[in-house]
C-alpha positions as MATLAB code, in Angstrom:
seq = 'XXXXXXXXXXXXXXXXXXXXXXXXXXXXXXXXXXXXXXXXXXXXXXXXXXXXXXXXXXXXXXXXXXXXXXXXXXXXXXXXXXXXXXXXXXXXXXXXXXXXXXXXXXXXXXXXXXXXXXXXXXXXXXXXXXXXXXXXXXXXXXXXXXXXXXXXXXXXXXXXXXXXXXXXXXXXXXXXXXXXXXXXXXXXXXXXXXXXXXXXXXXXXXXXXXXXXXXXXXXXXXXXXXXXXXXXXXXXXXXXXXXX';
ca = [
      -1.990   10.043  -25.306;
      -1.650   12.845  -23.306;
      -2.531   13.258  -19.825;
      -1.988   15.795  -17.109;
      -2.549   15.159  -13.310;
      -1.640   15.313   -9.710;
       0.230   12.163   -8.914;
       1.837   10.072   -6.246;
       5.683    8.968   -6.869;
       5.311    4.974   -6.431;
       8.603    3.563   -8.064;
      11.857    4.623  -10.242;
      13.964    2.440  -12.141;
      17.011    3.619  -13.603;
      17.143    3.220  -17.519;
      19.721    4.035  -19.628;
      22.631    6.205  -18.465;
      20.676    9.402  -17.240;
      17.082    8.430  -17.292;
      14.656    6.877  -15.145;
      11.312    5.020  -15.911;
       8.416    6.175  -13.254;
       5.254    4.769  -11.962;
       3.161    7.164  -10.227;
      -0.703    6.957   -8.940;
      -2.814    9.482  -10.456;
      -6.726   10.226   -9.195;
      -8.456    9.642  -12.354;
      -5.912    7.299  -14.623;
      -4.892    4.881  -12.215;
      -1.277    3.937  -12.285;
       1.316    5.728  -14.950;
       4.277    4.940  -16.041;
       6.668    7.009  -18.026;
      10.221    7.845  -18.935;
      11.609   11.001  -17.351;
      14.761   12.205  -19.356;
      17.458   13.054  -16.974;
      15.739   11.346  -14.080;
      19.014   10.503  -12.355;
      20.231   13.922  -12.119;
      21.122   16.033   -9.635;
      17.819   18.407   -9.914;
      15.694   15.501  -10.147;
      16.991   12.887   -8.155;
      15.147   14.818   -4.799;
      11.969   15.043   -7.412;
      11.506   11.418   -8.236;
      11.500    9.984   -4.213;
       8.344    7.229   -3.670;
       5.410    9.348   -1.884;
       6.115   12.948   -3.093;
       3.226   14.482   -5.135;
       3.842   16.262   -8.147;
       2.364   17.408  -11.161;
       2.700   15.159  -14.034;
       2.565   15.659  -17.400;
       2.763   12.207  -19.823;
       2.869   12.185  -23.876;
       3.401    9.756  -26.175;
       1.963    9.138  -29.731;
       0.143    5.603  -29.085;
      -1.398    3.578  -26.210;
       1.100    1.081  -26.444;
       4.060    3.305  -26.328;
       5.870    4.260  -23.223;
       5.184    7.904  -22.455;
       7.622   10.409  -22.007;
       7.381   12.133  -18.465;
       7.735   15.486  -16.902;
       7.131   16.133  -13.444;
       6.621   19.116  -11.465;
       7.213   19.104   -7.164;
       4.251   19.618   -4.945;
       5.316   18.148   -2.142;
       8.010   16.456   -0.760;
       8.322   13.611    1.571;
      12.357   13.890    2.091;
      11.851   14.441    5.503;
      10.237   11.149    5.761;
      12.973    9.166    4.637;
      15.336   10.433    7.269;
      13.555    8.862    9.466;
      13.849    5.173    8.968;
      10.883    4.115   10.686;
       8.665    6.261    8.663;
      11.023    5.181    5.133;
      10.158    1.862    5.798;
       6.366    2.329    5.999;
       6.685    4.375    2.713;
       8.908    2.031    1.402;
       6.074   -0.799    1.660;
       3.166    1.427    1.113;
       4.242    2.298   -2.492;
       6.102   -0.756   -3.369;
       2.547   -2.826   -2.375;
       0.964    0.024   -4.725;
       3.044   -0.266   -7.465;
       3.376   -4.264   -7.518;
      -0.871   -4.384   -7.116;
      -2.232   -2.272   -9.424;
      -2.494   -2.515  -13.453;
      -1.589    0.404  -15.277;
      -4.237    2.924  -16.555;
      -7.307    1.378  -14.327;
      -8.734    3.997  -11.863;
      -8.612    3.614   -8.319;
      -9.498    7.292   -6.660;
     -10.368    5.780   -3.466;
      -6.831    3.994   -3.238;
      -5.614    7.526   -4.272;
      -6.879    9.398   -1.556;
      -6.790    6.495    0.756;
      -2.846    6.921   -0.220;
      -2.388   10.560    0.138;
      -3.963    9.955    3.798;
      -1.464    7.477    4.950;
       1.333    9.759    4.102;
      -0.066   12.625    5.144;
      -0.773   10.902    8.255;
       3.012    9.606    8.451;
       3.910   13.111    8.182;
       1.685   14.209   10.935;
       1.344   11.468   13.387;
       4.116   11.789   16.189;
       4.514    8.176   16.704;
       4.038    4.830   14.709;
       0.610    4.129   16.635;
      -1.033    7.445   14.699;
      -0.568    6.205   11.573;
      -0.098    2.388   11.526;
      -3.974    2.121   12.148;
      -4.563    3.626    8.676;
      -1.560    1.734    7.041;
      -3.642   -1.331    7.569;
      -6.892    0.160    6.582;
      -5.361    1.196    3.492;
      -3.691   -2.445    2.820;
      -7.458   -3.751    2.963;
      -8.450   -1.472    0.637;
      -5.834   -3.072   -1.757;
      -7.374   -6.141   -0.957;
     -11.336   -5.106   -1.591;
     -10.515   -2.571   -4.494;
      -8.563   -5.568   -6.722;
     -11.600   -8.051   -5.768;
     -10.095  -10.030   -2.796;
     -12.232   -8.198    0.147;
     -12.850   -9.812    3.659;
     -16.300  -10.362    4.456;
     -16.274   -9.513    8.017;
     -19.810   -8.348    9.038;
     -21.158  -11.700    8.628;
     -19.965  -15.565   10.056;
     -19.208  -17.610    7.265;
     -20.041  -20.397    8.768;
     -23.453  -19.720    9.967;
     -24.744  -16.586    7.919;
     -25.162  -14.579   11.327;
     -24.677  -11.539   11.365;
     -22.722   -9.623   14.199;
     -19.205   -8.346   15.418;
     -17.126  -11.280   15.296;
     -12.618  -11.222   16.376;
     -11.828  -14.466   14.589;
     -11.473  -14.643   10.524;
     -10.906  -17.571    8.359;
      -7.596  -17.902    6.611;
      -9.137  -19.682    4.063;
     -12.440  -17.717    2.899;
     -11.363  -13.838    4.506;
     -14.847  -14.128    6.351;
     -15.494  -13.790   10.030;
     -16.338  -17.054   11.956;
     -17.771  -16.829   15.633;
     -15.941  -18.139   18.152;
     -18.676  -20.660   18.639;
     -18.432  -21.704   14.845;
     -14.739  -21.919   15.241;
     -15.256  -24.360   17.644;
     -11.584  -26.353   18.377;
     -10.337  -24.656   15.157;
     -10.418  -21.382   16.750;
      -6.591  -21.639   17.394;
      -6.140  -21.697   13.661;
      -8.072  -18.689   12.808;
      -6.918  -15.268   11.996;
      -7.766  -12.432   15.230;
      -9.916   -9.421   13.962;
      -8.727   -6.741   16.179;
     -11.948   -4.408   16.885;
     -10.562   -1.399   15.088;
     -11.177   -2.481   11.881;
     -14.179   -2.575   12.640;
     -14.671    0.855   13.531;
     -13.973    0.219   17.229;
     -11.118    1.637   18.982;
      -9.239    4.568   17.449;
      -6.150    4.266   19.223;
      -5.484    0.350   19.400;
      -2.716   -0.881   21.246;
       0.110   -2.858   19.952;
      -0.964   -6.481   20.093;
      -4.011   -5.291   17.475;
      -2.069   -3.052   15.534;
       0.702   -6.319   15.157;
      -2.801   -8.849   14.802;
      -4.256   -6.460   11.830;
      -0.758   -6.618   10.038;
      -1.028  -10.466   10.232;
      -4.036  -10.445    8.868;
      -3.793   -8.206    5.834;
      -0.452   -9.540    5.413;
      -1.802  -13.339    4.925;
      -3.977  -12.517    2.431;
      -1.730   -9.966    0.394;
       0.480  -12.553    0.261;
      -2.212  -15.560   -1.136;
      -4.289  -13.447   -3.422;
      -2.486  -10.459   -4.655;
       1.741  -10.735   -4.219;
       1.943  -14.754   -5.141;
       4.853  -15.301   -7.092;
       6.242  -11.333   -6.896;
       6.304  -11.989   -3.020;
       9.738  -11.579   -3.157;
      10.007   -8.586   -4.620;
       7.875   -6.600   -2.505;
       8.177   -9.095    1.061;
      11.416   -7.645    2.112;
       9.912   -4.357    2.262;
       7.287   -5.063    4.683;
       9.708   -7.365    6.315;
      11.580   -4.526    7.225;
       8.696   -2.649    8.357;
       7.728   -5.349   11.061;
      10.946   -5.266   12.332;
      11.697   -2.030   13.354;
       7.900   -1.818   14.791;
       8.658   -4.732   16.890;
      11.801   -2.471   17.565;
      10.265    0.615   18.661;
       7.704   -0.894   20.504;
      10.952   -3.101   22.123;
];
C-alpha cells in the first residue's frame, strides 16, 4: 500500500516512547491512519496538531498492516489553538471526524466540507461566522454515514413545504399542525438550515446544535459518547460564554 495525498490532521496518539499513531482525512482515501516515527518530537510535535493540512505520504507492505507515516506541513492551524474558543470548535470538529468515519472509505464532500469549517474558523472574526457552517458540516456527518434528516417533507402527512419543528424520533420535519399537542416535544428547525438566513442569531445557532447534537448522539456516537461528548461539551460552554 502506498498512498500519497493532501490530508487533514484528525487525531494523535502517543505510541511507544517517541512515536505517535495518526489519523488524518484525505480527499480520495477517506480516513488514514499511520505511525509517524518520532512523532513526539520537538520538530514534529507543531506538525502533528488536529486541523493542519499536510502532505502525507503512507507505506506499508499489506492492507492489514499499519502504515508507516511521513508528513509534510501545508498549513498550520497553531494560531487557532491559542485561542480557546476556536480550539474547542477544532477540538470537536476532528474528534467527531475521527470517532465517525471508517478507515479507507471516501468521503470528499466531508473533506472539503472540513477544510471549509477551518478555513472559515480562521477567517471568521467572531463565533457567529463560522458556527453556521460547524453545524452544516455536523449534518453532513449525519447524511454522508446514512442517518440524514428528511426535512423538506412532513413526516406525518407527506406534505411538502418549509416546516421549524423535527421529530426526535424519525429526523423528519412535522408541521406544526401535525405536531399538534406534541409540538412541545419536537426538535426546532432554525430556518438557516434551510437555506434561509445567513447570519442567524444565537437562539438558532444554539437550536441547530441541539438538533444535530441529538441525533449524533442516537445514531452515530452511542456507546463512544463519552469519548468524544466532553469535547463538544466544552464547546457549548464557552459559546454560551461568549455570547454571556
Amino acid at each position: 500500500m502506498h498512498i500519497v495525498a493532501p490530508a487533514l490532521i484528525l487525531s494523535v496518539r502517543p505510541h511507544g516512547e517517541h512515536g505517535a499513531i495518526v489519523r488524518a482525512l484525505t480527499p480520495a482515501d477517506g480516513m488514514q491512519p499511520g505511525y509517524v516515527r518520532g512523532g513526539r518530537s520537538r520538530v514534529l510535535r507543531p506538525v502533528l496538531q488536529p486541523a493542519n493540512a499536510v502532505l502525507g505520504e503512507w507505506r506499508a507492505r499489506t492492507g492489514e498492516q499499519l502504515a508507516s507515516l511521513t508528513v509534510e506541513l501545508i498549513e498550520s492551524r497553531a494560531a487557532l489553538h491559542g485561542d480557546p474558543l476556536a480550539a474547542a470548535a477544532l477540538s470537536w470538529v476532528t474528534a467527531l471526524t475521527a470517532t465517525a468515519l471508517p478507515e479507507a472509505q471516501p468521503y470528499p464532500r466531508l473533506y472539503e466540507a472540513l477544510d471549509g469549517v477551518i478555513g472559515a474558523l480562521a477567517a471568521a472574526p467572531s463565533a457567529r461566522g463560522w458556527l453556521p457552517g460547524l453545524i452544516r458540516y455536523e449534518l453532513l456527518v449525519l447524511a454522508e454515514l446514512g442517518f440524514g434528516l428528511a426535512l423538506d417533507r412532513c413526516v406525518v402527512t407527506g406534505e411538502r413545504g418549509v416546516f421549524d419543528l423535527v421529530s426526535p424520533r424519525s429526523g423528519g420535519a412535522v408541521s406544526r399542525a401535525a405536531a399538534g399537542t406534541y409540538a412541545g416535544r419536537m426538535l426546532r428547525l432554525p430556518p438557516f438550515l434551510l437555506g434561509g438566513s445567513q447570519s442567524p442569531d444565537w437562539p438558532d445557532l444554539f437550536d441547530g446544535m441541539r438538533l444535530t447534537g441529538h441525533f449524533l448522539d442516537r445514531d452515530i456516537l452511542a456507546d463512544r459518547r463519552e469519548d468524544v461528548g466532553a469535547a463538544r461539551q466544552r464547546l457549548t460552554a464557552r459559546l454560551k460564554r461568549a455570547v454571556a
